[in-house]
Tab-separated table of C-alpha atoms in Angstrom:
chain	number	residue	atom	x	y	z
J	1	MET	CA	10.000	-15.183	22.504
J	2	SER	CA	12.460	-12.409	23.023
J	3	SER	CA	14.320	-13.756	26.045
J	4	PRO	CA	17.852	-14.873	25.365
J	5	GLY	CA	18.124	-18.462	24.409
J	6	GLU	CA	20.895	-20.821	23.439
J	7	GLY	CA	24.007	-18.851	22.451
J	8	GLY	CA	22.306	-15.568	23.756
J	9	GLN	CA	19.988	-15.294	20.780
J	10	ILE	CA	16.924	-13.135	20.771
J	11	GLY	CA	13.815	-14.161	19.033
J	12	VAL	CA	12.391	-11.681	16.652
J	13	VAL	CA	9.780	-11.290	13.872
J	14	LEU	CA	11.200	-10.295	10.604
J	15	SER	CA	8.835	-7.644	9.002
J	16	VAL	CA	9.302	-6.810	5.259
J	17	ASP	CA	7.452	-3.622	4.216
J	18	ALA	CA	7.750	-3.518	0.382
J	19	GLY	CA	6.509	0.031	-0.373
J	20	THR	CA	6.262	2.074	-3.648
J	21	THR	CA	9.742	3.457	-3.673
J	22	GLY	CA	11.704	1.084	-1.439
J	23	VAL	CA	11.644	-1.811	1.062
J	24	THR	CA	12.100	-1.437	4.809
J	25	VAL	CA	12.882	-4.490	7.020
J	26	LEU	CA	12.325	-4.437	10.712
J	27	LEU	CA	13.355	-7.002	13.341
J	28	VAL	CA	10.843	-6.716	16.094
J	29	THR	CA	10.945	-8.313	19.561
J	30	ALA	CA	7.878	-9.590	21.581
J	31	GLU	CA	8.078	-6.306	23.436
J	32	ALA	CA	7.518	-4.419	20.119
J	33	GLU	CA	11.113	-3.232	20.199
J	34	VAL	CA	12.826	-2.626	16.903
J	35	ILE	CA	16.351	-4.018	17.177
J	36	GLY	CA	17.307	-4.051	13.517
J	37	ARG	CA	16.363	-2.004	10.543
J	38	GLY	CA	17.310	-2.037	6.835
J	39	TYR	CA	16.197	-0.035	3.839
J	40	ALA	CA	16.837	-0.144	0.108
J	41	GLU	CA	15.266	1.796	-2.798
J	42	PHE	CA	14.281	0.410	-6.109
J	43	ALA	CA	13.917	2.180	-9.441
J	44	GLN	CA	10.755	3.834	-10.636
J	45	HIS	CA	10.077	3.499	-14.397
J	46	PHE	CA	7.775	5.911	-16.339
J	47	PRO	CA	7.822	4.616	-20.040
J	48	HIS	CA	4.848	6.918	-21.056
J	49	PRO	CA	2.958	9.764	-19.402
J	50	GLY	CA	0.674	8.402	-16.687
J	51	TRP	CA	2.536	5.058	-16.846
J	52	VAL	CA	4.422	3.769	-13.695
J	53	GLU	CA	6.222	0.527	-13.666
J	54	HIS	CA	8.570	-1.585	-11.292
J	55	ALA	CA	10.841	-4.344	-12.242
J	56	PRO	CA	9.946	-7.245	-9.866
J	57	GLU	CA	13.452	-8.438	-9.712
J	58	GLU	CA	14.530	-5.138	-8.430
J	59	ILE	CA	11.908	-5.231	-5.720
J	60	TRP	CA	13.299	-8.715	-4.655
J	61	GLN	CA	16.879	-7.419	-4.787
J	62	ALA	CA	15.956	-4.501	-2.522
J	63	THR	CA	14.126	-7.022	-0.136
J	64	GLN	CA	17.221	-8.985	0.195
J	65	THR	CA	19.480	-5.947	0.655
J	66	ALA	CA	17.282	-4.521	3.333
J	67	THR	CA	16.929	-7.871	5.088
J	68	ARG	CA	20.653	-8.386	5.030
J	69	VAL	CA	21.211	-4.882	6.533
J	70	ALA	CA	18.643	-5.526	9.374
J	71	LEU	CA	20.132	-8.922	10.248
J	72	ASP	CA	23.655	-7.562	10.282
J	73	ALA	CA	22.485	-4.928	12.712
J	74	ALA	CA	21.220	-7.494	15.245
J	75	PRO	CA	23.659	-10.496	15.029
J	76	HIS	CA	21.962	-12.237	17.887
J	77	ALA	CA	18.577	-12.036	16.437
J	78	ALA	CA	16.802	-15.413	15.639
J	79	VAL	CA	14.026	-15.047	13.195
J	80	MET	CA	10.969	-16.867	14.509
J	81	ALA	CA	8.393	-15.628	12.075
J	82	VAL	CA	8.145	-13.488	8.818
J	83	GLY	CA	5.583	-10.831	8.089
J	84	ILE	CA	4.990	-9.110	4.836
J	85	THR	CA	3.232	-5.768	3.974
J	86	ASN	CA	3.233	-4.259	0.492
J	87	GLN	CA	2.253	-1.574	-1.938
J	88	ARG	CA	-1.246	-2.759	-2.894
J	89	GLU	CA	-3.016	-3.079	-6.333
J	90	THR	CA	0.152	-3.424	-8.197
J	91	ALA	CA	0.000	-6.244	-10.881
J	92	VAL	CA	2.932	-8.609	-11.063
J	93	LEU	CA	3.530	-11.612	-13.353
J	94	TRP	CA	6.290	-14.190	-12.804
J	95	ASP	CA	7.248	-17.675	-14.165
J	96	ARG	CA	6.127	-20.340	-11.599
J	97	ARG	CA	9.352	-22.410	-12.265
J	98	THR	CA	12.069	-19.902	-12.670
J	99	LEU	CA	10.413	-17.054	-10.781
J	100	ALA	CA	11.499	-14.589	-13.419
J	101	ALA	CA	9.223	-11.855	-14.386
J	102	PRO	CA	8.273	-11.800	-18.141
J	103	ARG	CA	7.642	-8.036	-17.921
J	104	ARG	CA	7.723	-5.099	-15.420
J	105	ALA	CA	4.940	-4.740	-12.975
J	106	ILE	CA	2.146	-2.200	-13.479
J	107	VAL	CA	2.064	-0.013	-10.342
J	108	TRP	CA	-1.011	1.203	-8.445
J	109	GLN	CA	-0.339	4.701	-9.524
J	110	ASP	CA	-0.444	3.775	-13.234
J	111	ARG	CA	-3.330	5.345	-15.259
J	112	ARG	CA	-3.033	3.475	-18.572
J	113	THR	CA	-6.298	1.589	-18.010
J	114	SER	CA	-8.543	4.685	-18.020
J	115	ALA	CA	-10.121	3.763	-21.433
J	116	ILE	CA	-10.772	0.213	-20.169
J	117	CYS	CA	-12.546	1.608	-17.140
J	118	GLU	CA	-14.632	4.028	-19.247
J	119	ARG	CA	-15.547	1.121	-21.651
J	120	LEU	CA	-16.737	-1.085	-18.755
J	121	GLU	CA	-18.491	1.811	-17.136
J	122	SER	CA	-20.253	2.723	-20.423
J	123	ALA	CA	-21.325	-0.872	-20.716
J	124	GLY	CA	-23.187	-0.681	-17.410
J	125	HIS	CA	-20.823	-2.789	-15.264
J	126	GLY	CA	-19.842	-0.102	-12.741
J	127	PRO	CA	-22.615	-0.702	-10.163
J	128	ARG	CA	-22.308	-4.495	-10.190
J	129	VAL	CA	-18.467	-4.206	-9.734
J	130	THR	CA	-19.082	-1.827	-6.812
J	131	GLU	CA	-21.674	-4.129	-5.320
J	132	LEU	CA	-19.320	-7.136	-5.352
J	133	THR	CA	-16.055	-5.427	-4.493
J	134	GLY	CA	-16.746	-2.365	-2.496
J	135	LEU	CA	-14.472	-0.605	-4.983
J	136	ARG	CA	-15.153	1.311	-8.236
J	137	LEU	CA	-13.973	0.966	-11.814
J	138	ASP	CA	-10.694	3.008	-11.659
J	139	PRO	CA	-7.205	2.453	-13.013
J	140	TYR	CA	-5.933	2.236	-9.449
J	141	PHE	CA	-7.032	-1.353	-8.947
J	142	THR	CA	-5.278	-4.551	-10.143
J	143	GLY	CA	-8.073	-6.084	-12.285
J	144	THR	CA	-8.094	-3.627	-15.154
J	145	LYS	CA	-4.265	-3.617	-15.259
J	146	LEU	CA	-4.511	-7.400	-16.016
J	147	THR	CA	-7.189	-6.708	-18.604
J	148	TRP	CA	-4.750	-4.286	-20.366
J	149	LEU	CA	-1.992	-7.029	-20.238
J	150	ARG	CA	-4.292	-9.463	-21.876
J	151	GLU	CA	-5.088	-6.942	-24.580
J	152	ASN	CA	-1.725	-5.468	-25.189
J	153	ASP	CA	1.005	-7.949	-24.149
J	154	PRO	CA	0.068	-11.287	-25.798
J	155	ARG	CA	3.437	-12.789	-25.155
J	156	ALA	CA	3.361	-12.400	-21.412
J	157	TRP	CA	-0.383	-13.257	-21.395
J	158	ALA	CA	0.145	-16.462	-23.265
J	159	GLY	CA	2.010	-17.770	-20.178
J	160	VAL	CA	-0.778	-16.835	-17.895
J	161	GLN	CA	-3.262	-18.668	-20.127
J	162	SER	CA	-0.967	-21.774	-20.179
J	163	GLY	CA	-0.521	-21.763	-16.492
J	164	GLN	CA	3.213	-21.249	-16.793
J	165	VAL	CA	2.949	-17.610	-15.387
J	166	ALA	CA	1.491	-16.680	-12.099
J	167	VAL	CA	-0.604	-13.625	-11.464
J	168	GLY	CA	-0.458	-11.684	-8.171
J	169	THR	CA	0.336	-8.616	-6.221
J	170	VAL	CA	3.676	-7.718	-4.592
J	171	ASP	CA	2.990	-9.862	-1.481
J	172	SER	CA	2.294	-13.016	-3.360
J	173	TYR	CA	5.347	-12.314	-5.441
J	174	LEU	CA	7.614	-11.974	-2.457
J	175	VAL	CA	6.164	-15.182	-0.916
J	176	ALA	CA	6.950	-17.008	-4.121
J	177	ARG	CA	10.564	-15.734	-3.992
J	178	MET	CA	11.016	-16.406	-0.242
J	179	THR	CA	9.636	-19.965	-0.571
J	180	GLY	CA	11.464	-20.842	-3.738
J	181	GLY	CA	8.279	-20.838	-5.780
J	182	THR	CA	6.479	-23.583	-3.615
J	183	ALA	CA	3.660	-21.189	-2.439
J	184	HIS	CA	1.309	-18.944	-4.429
J	185	VAL	CA	-0.830	-17.155	-1.791
J	186	THR	CA	-2.190	-13.739	-0.914
J	187	ASP	CA	-4.199	-12.408	1.986
J	188	ALA	CA	-7.724	-11.109	2.152
J	189	SER	CA	-6.825	-7.434	2.345
J	190	ASN	CA	-4.560	-7.497	-0.779
J	191	ALA	CA	-7.223	-9.658	-2.555
J	192	SER	CA	-9.917	-7.138	-1.724
J	193	ARG	CA	-8.080	-4.482	-3.840
J	194	THR	CA	-8.009	-6.332	-7.083
J	195	LEU	CA	-11.453	-5.845	-8.456
J	196	LEU	CA	-11.613	-9.668	-8.639
J	197	TYR	CA	-12.669	-10.491	-4.963
J	198	ASP	CA	-16.189	-10.696	-3.584
J	199	VAL	CA	-15.858	-8.823	-0.239
J	200	GLN	CA	-18.971	-10.260	1.202
J	201	GLN	CA	-18.362	-13.926	0.135
J	202	GLY	CA	-14.591	-13.547	0.999
J	203	ALA	CA	-13.433	-15.251	-2.116
J	204	TRP	CA	-12.442	-14.647	-5.821
J	205	SER	CA	-15.382	-13.920	-7.988
J	206	PRO	CA	-15.879	-16.062	-11.093
J	207	GLU	CA	-18.239	-13.299	-12.443
J	208	LEU	CA	-15.519	-10.606	-12.057
J	209	CYS	CA	-12.713	-12.840	-13.389
J	210	ASP	CA	-14.832	-13.517	-16.484
J	211	LEU	CA	-15.682	-9.692	-16.827
J	212	LEU	CA	-12.056	-8.767	-16.810
J	213	GLY	CA	-10.695	-11.682	-18.702
J	214	VAL	CA	-8.431	-13.113	-15.821
J	215	PRO	CA	-8.091	-16.837	-15.515
J	216	LEU	CA	-9.181	-17.866	-12.055
J	217	GLY	CA	-6.524	-20.542	-11.967
J	218	ALA	CA	-3.794	-17.927	-12.337
J	219	LEU	CA	-4.618	-16.162	-9.100
J	220	PRO	CA	-3.220	-17.054	-5.738
J	221	GLU	CA	-4.915	-18.830	-2.924
J	222	VAL	CA	-6.431	-16.301	-0.500
J	223	VAL	CA	-5.299	-17.047	3.194
J	224	PRO	CA	-6.217	-15.220	6.495
J	225	ASN	CA	-4.064	-12.389	7.511
J	226	TRP	CA	-2.366	-14.347	10.254
J	227	GLY	CA	-1.563	-18.112	10.743
J	228	GLU	CA	1.185	-20.319	9.583
J	229	PHE	CA	0.321	-20.703	5.903
J	230	THR	CA	3.734	-21.284	4.436
J	231	ARG	CA	7.507	-21.258	5.215
J	232	THR	CA	10.596	-19.686	3.801
J	233	ASP	CA	13.228	-21.690	1.959
J	234	PRO	CA	16.594	-20.813	3.567
J	235	SER	CA	18.401	-21.430	0.336
J	236	ALA	CA	16.172	-18.824	-1.383
J	237	PHE	CA	16.067	-16.147	1.413
J	238	LEU	CA	19.360	-15.455	3.038
J	239	GLY	CA	19.299	-18.568	5.209
J	240	VAL	CA	16.084	-17.505	6.917
J	241	ASP	CA	14.094	-20.596	7.962
J	242	ALA	CA	10.746	-19.482	9.591
J	243	PRO	CA	6.937	-19.404	8.914
J	244	ILE	CA	5.547	-16.645	6.951
J	245	SER	CA	2.623	-16.161	9.237
J	246	GLY	CA	1.326	-12.612	8.601
J	247	MET	CA	0.590	-10.576	5.540
J	248	ALA	CA	-1.531	-7.457	4.725
J	249	GLY	CA	-1.698	-4.596	2.270
J	250	ASP	CA	0.301	-1.630	3.601
J	251	GLN	CA	-2.688	0.461	4.659
J	252	GLN	CA	-4.477	-2.311	6.487
J	253	ALA	CA	-1.048	-3.193	8.109
J	254	ALA	CA	-0.843	0.404	9.352
J	255	LEU	CA	-4.403	0.286	10.665
J	256	PHE	CA	-3.389	-2.840	12.616
J	257	GLY	CA	-0.116	-1.495	13.730
J	258	GLN	CA	-1.843	1.598	15.069
J	259	ALA	CA	-4.122	-0.805	17.114
J	260	CYS	CA	-7.274	0.532	15.470
J	261	PHE	CA	-9.065	-2.692	16.548
J	262	SER	CA	-12.425	-0.951	17.546
J	263	VAL	CA	-15.152	0.293	15.396
J	264	GLY	CA	-14.674	3.988	14.573
J	265	GLU	CA	-10.949	4.146	15.251
J	266	ALA	CA	-9.077	5.734	12.202
J	267	LYS	CA	-5.591	6.295	10.988
J	268	CYS	CA	-3.959	8.274	8.164
J	269	THR	CA	-0.659	7.153	6.571
J	270	TYR	CA	1.322	9.787	4.858
J	271	GLY	CA	3.485	7.980	2.250
J	272	THR	CA	3.709	8.286	-1.428
J	273	GLY	CA	-0.033	8.727	-1.334
J	274	SER	CA	-2.075	9.268	1.985
J	275	PHE	CA	-4.778	6.798	3.061
J	276	ILE	CA	-7.460	7.272	5.708
J	277	LEU	CA	-8.949	4.035	6.990
J	278	VAL	CA	-11.722	3.727	9.575
J	279	ASN	CA	-12.475	0.375	11.138
J	280	THR	CA	-16.165	-0.477	10.611
J	281	GLY	CA	-16.031	-3.783	12.280
J	282	LYS	CA	-18.014	-6.758	10.951
J	283	THR	CA	-20.241	-4.397	8.988
J	284	LEU	CA	-19.506	-3.699	5.313
J	285	GLN	CA	-20.336	-0.023	5.103
J	286	ARG	CA	-21.059	1.585	1.784
J	287	SER	CA	-20.285	5.137	0.812
J	288	ASP	CA	-21.861	7.430	-1.640
J	289	ALA	CA	-19.234	10.123	-1.047
J	290	GLY	CA	-16.219	8.497	-2.861
J	291	LEU	CA	-14.933	6.283	-0.037
J	292	LEU	CA	-14.081	2.557	-0.644
J	293	SER	CA	-15.418	-0.279	1.283
J	294	THR	CA	-12.634	-2.842	1.869
J	295	VAL	CA	-11.381	-5.719	4.004
J	296	ALA	CA	-9.382	-4.622	6.952
J	297	TRP	CA	-8.263	-8.158	7.844
J	298	GLN	CA	-9.407	-11.728	8.087
J	299	GLY	CA	-8.800	-13.951	11.129
J	300	PRO	CA	-7.899	-17.669	10.952
J	301	ASP	CA	-11.606	-18.362	11.763
J	302	ALA	CA	-12.480	-16.811	8.438
J	303	SER	CA	-14.241	-13.848	10.094
J	304	LEU	CA	-13.758	-10.551	8.128
J	305	THR	CA	-13.228	-7.086	9.680
J	306	TYR	CA	-14.017	-4.213	7.333
J	307	ALA	CA	-12.917	-0.659	6.764
J	308	LEU	CA	-13.884	2.513	4.884
J	309	GLU	CA	-10.957	4.059	3.090
J	310	GLY	CA	-10.130	7.401	1.439
J	311	ALA	CA	-7.347	6.944	-0.962
J	312	ILE	CA	-5.273	10.031	-1.997
J	313	PHE	CA	-2.804	9.134	-4.747
J	314	VAL	CA	-0.269	11.903	-4.384
J	315	THR	CA	0.948	13.470	-1.216
J	316	GLY	CA	4.521	12.469	-0.350
J	317	ALA	CA	5.128	11.912	-4.090
J	318	ALA	CA	4.535	15.676	-4.455
J	319	VAL	CA	7.363	16.399	-2.217
J	320	GLN	CA	9.441	13.860	-4.065
J	321	TRP	CA	8.659	15.598	-7.304
J	322	LEU	CA	9.939	18.888	-5.752
J	323	ARG	CA	13.207	16.979	-4.900
J	324	ASP	CA	13.669	14.953	-8.076
J	325	GLY	CA	11.599	16.751	-10.706
J	326	LEU	CA	11.956	20.436	-9.921
J	327	GLN	CA	15.130	19.844	-7.854
J	328	ILE	CA	14.251	22.767	-5.538
J	329	ILE	CA	14.817	20.780	-2.308
J	330	GLY	CA	17.485	18.463	-1.227
J	331	SER	CA	15.442	16.228	0.940
J	332	ALA	CA	11.902	15.761	2.255
J	333	ALA	CA	13.276	16.469	5.750
J	334	GLU	CA	14.046	20.014	4.933
J	335	THR	CA	10.545	21.071	3.787
J	336	ALA	CA	9.375	22.233	7.224
J	337	ALA	CA	12.351	24.610	7.604
J	338	ILE	CA	12.018	25.968	4.150
J	339	ALA	CA	8.240	26.424	4.401
J	340	ASN	CA	8.802	28.303	7.828
J	341	THR	CA	10.805	31.064	6.146
J	342	VAL	CA	7.475	32.456	4.750
J	343	GLN	CA	4.322	33.125	6.630
J	344	ASP	CA	2.069	31.688	4.084
J	345	SER	CA	2.154	30.414	0.482
J	346	GLY	CA	1.919	33.884	-0.987
J	347	GLY	CA	-1.374	33.047	-2.864
J	348	VAL	CA	0.139	29.939	-4.463
J	349	VAL	CA	-2.116	26.949	-4.708
J	350	PHE	CA	-0.887	23.524	-5.738
J	351	VAL	CA	-3.264	20.730	-6.826
J	352	PRO	CA	-0.990	17.615	-6.862
J	353	ALA	CA	-3.041	15.504	-9.282
J	354	LEU	CA	0.214	14.182	-10.790
J	355	THR	CA	-1.447	10.842	-11.368
J	356	GLY	CA	-5.124	11.708	-11.396
J	357	LEU	CA	-7.330	12.227	-8.447
J	358	GLY	CA	-8.483	9.563	-5.963
J	359	ALA	CA	-10.990	10.012	-3.151
J	360	PRO	CA	-13.367	11.663	-3.130
J	361	HIS	CA	-13.262	12.946	-6.659
J	362	TRP	CA	-12.090	9.862	-8.648
J	363	ASP	CA	-10.960	11.589	-11.748
J	364	PRO	CA	-8.200	9.562	-13.512
J	365	GLN	CA	-7.817	12.269	-16.220
J	366	ALA	CA	-7.050	15.081	-13.831
J	367	ARG	CA	-3.592	16.484	-13.911
J	368	GLY	CA	-1.648	18.779	-11.437
J	369	SER	CA	-1.716	22.505	-11.516
J	370	ILE	CA	-0.022	25.400	-9.711
J	371	GLN	CA	-1.971	28.624	-9.527
J	372	GLY	CA	-1.031	32.099	-8.236
J	373	ILE	CA	2.507	32.351	-9.132
J	374	THR	CA	3.903	35.919	-9.310
J	375	ARG	CA	7.260	37.510	-9.795
J	376	GLY	CA	7.445	37.388	-5.913
J	377	THR	CA	7.030	33.594	-5.779
J	378	THR	CA	9.939	31.769	-4.272
J	379	ARG	CA	10.751	28.044	-3.741
J	380	ALA	CA	9.617	28.566	-0.089
J	381	HIS	CA	6.165	29.500	-1.340
J	382	LEU	CA	6.107	26.358	-3.584
J	383	VAL	CA	7.221	24.149	-0.687
J	384	ARG	CA	4.608	25.653	1.676
J	385	ALA	CA	1.909	25.276	-1.013
J	386	THR	CA	2.805	21.623	-1.288
J	387	LEU	CA	2.504	20.949	2.406
J	388	GLU	CA	-0.819	22.880	2.387
J	389	ALA	CA	-2.046	20.792	-0.513
J	390	ILE	CA	-1.400	17.529	1.417
J	391	ALA	CA	-3.336	18.849	4.458
J	392	PHE	CA	-6.174	20.080	2.213
J	393	GLU	CA	-6.410	16.628	0.419
J	394	VAL	CA	-6.678	14.777	3.714
J	395	ARG	CA	-9.334	17.181	4.911
J	396	ASP	CA	-11.210	16.595	1.685
J	397	VAL	CA	-11.518	12.908	2.563
J	398	PHE	CA	-11.990	13.504	6.224
J	399	ASP	CA	-15.026	15.703	5.617
J	400	THR	CA	-16.771	12.760	3.741
J	401	ILE	CA	-16.500	10.456	6.708
J	402	GLN	CA	-19.889	10.531	8.593
J	403	THR	CA	-18.590	8.631	11.621
J	404	PRO	CA	-17.364	11.007	14.315
J	405	ILE	CA	-13.587	10.633	14.651
J	406	PRO	CA	-12.262	12.357	17.846
J	407	VAL	CA	-8.631	11.568	17.157
J	408	LEU	CA	-6.724	10.810	13.914
J	409	ARG	CA	-3.839	8.492	14.394
J	410	VAL	CA	-1.112	9.367	11.904
J	411	ASP	CA	1.972	7.602	10.531
J	412	GLY	CA	4.302	7.459	7.548
J	413	GLY	CA	7.307	9.572	6.664
J	414	ALA	CA	5.397	12.969	6.316
J	415	SER	CA	3.900	12.505	9.788
J	416	GLN	CA	7.297	13.481	11.152
J	417	ASN	CA	6.947	16.890	9.589
J	418	PRO	CA	5.840	19.169	12.431
J	419	LEU	CA	4.577	21.964	10.313
J	420	LEU	CA	2.455	19.601	8.130
J	421	MET	CA	1.006	17.997	11.234
J	422	GLN	CA	0.136	21.446	12.721
J	423	MET	CA	-1.487	22.385	9.449
J	424	GLN	CA	-3.452	19.055	9.458
J	425	ALA	CA	-4.660	19.559	13.116
J	426	ASP	CA	-5.718	23.053	12.235
J	427	GLN	CA	-7.632	21.838	9.080
J	428	LEU	CA	-9.422	18.901	10.782
J	429	ALA	CA	-9.981	20.583	14.218
J	430	VAL	CA	-9.209	17.279	15.916
J	431	PRO	CA	-5.870	16.146	17.528
J	432	VAL	CA	-3.357	14.191	15.340
J	433	GLU	CA	-1.587	11.594	17.252
J	434	ARG	CA	1.762	10.020	16.290
J	435	PRO	CA	2.715	6.582	17.470
J	436	ARG	CA	5.646	5.683	19.551
J	437	ILE	CA	7.256	3.864	16.591
J	438	ALA	CA	7.021	5.585	13.265
J	439	ASP	CA	7.086	2.297	11.168
J	440	THR	CA	3.562	1.411	11.958
J	441	THR	CA	3.127	-0.418	8.594
J	442	GLY	CA	6.022	-2.710	9.221
J	443	LEU	CA	4.983	-3.053	12.903
J	444	GLY	CA	1.540	-4.132	11.825
J	445	ALA	CA	2.987	-6.743	9.625
J	446	ALA	CA	5.103	-7.919	12.581
J	447	PHE	CA	2.036	-8.073	14.811
J	448	LEU	CA	0.153	-10.091	12.396
J	449	ALA	CA	3.022	-12.556	12.042
J	450	GLY	CA	3.455	-12.745	15.779
J	451	LEU	CA	-0.246	-13.502	16.193
J	452	GLY	CA	0.120	-16.300	13.560
J	453	THR	CA	2.852	-18.002	15.543
J	454	GLY	CA	1.738	-17.159	19.091
J	455	VAL	CA	4.276	-14.503	19.985
J	456	TRP	CA	1.156	-12.421	20.848
J	457	SER	CA	-1.842	-14.432	21.908
J	458	SER	CA	-4.466	-11.825	21.049
J	459	GLN	CA	-4.999	-8.270	19.874
J	460	GLU	CA	-5.572	-7.224	23.451
J	461	GLU	CA	-1.987	-8.373	24.273
J	462	ILE	CA	-0.708	-6.168	21.450
């Protein structure tokens, strides 16, 4: 695909990675070389304590901006396929005709549905929900966010009930925008994070939709993670005319991008939060230690590959809080140098439960705390305590995984922090291995899209 064609053009896969704070776009050749890259941030909205929202239109604008930058960086690139990876669990509504969003999206970090989860748990629904979904009743997941909208935003929900407004996650919203509204699809990995999907049947569950009050007809069609399931509209997406042939939630895409194709292979992505995934193959493994059972990916033959996941809500976001909230650092990149100016944290311990605790504790009411501050505490101690907290949180999850993991493959922004990675290796007592290309989430989406169009004929070729 990547050999020069007519006019010297080079065929590429365009990979869109719509994360929690921004959108990264990569142009990837058949040799897995990145020849174009763009990035654009979008705003974070915090209307109440514990609430986190995004404006869908701002995500779309960031997607277009990042795509334009990437394409301008490689003027001889010809887009042959499009892959999408995205922040998972975020609930998005949009008008099927105009594609305008009637309200802001409720982000995966949002905690507003704690009372709904407690109500459902008290009514005895928790075990059945876990049995069907592999998840647990927690505000993290999409389903209870939709229940909250039904109960608290009747204007927006009326459109859902009438069929005028579509329901989905960020991947399905971006597909709608890229296709001019002609497609309403999601992939199996994203669907498995909604509390509405039966992970063993591989389909939406009418029982769960009824429990959470979500109209089945409002949900997108679930498609495999690779295959030519729709096509961009060039008039809607910057002139790009190509199949959308690969999609996955960001953590599953990173697992794929790290080539964790065999049972027992594992990766940890250090982003806004941190997420450890272990490939469990065709077996849906259950955990009684706070891990989630989830879909890793689904092939075009409908076969499902599963994973165990430990989801940590706040790691990189804690560093972002040091930068934007406390304003004691200028950038995440400087944390290693600052932390290295002291030998240890000086007794300071930071628990970064800024949006509750995920695995293995699952306490949505937990809040962050900093202990051990004295008159001698400096910003360097706080920065070092933050990096230590990230390493401790990952170890907390790692210790619950019963399958031996000889090497942990790592990616994400914070994996570039040498001090943090040394702390992590010391904590886990196993090597941590960084990939050749840091953007494994976007690379995974590119690989999936390339598989869907024949750029790569098999996982072995990748």
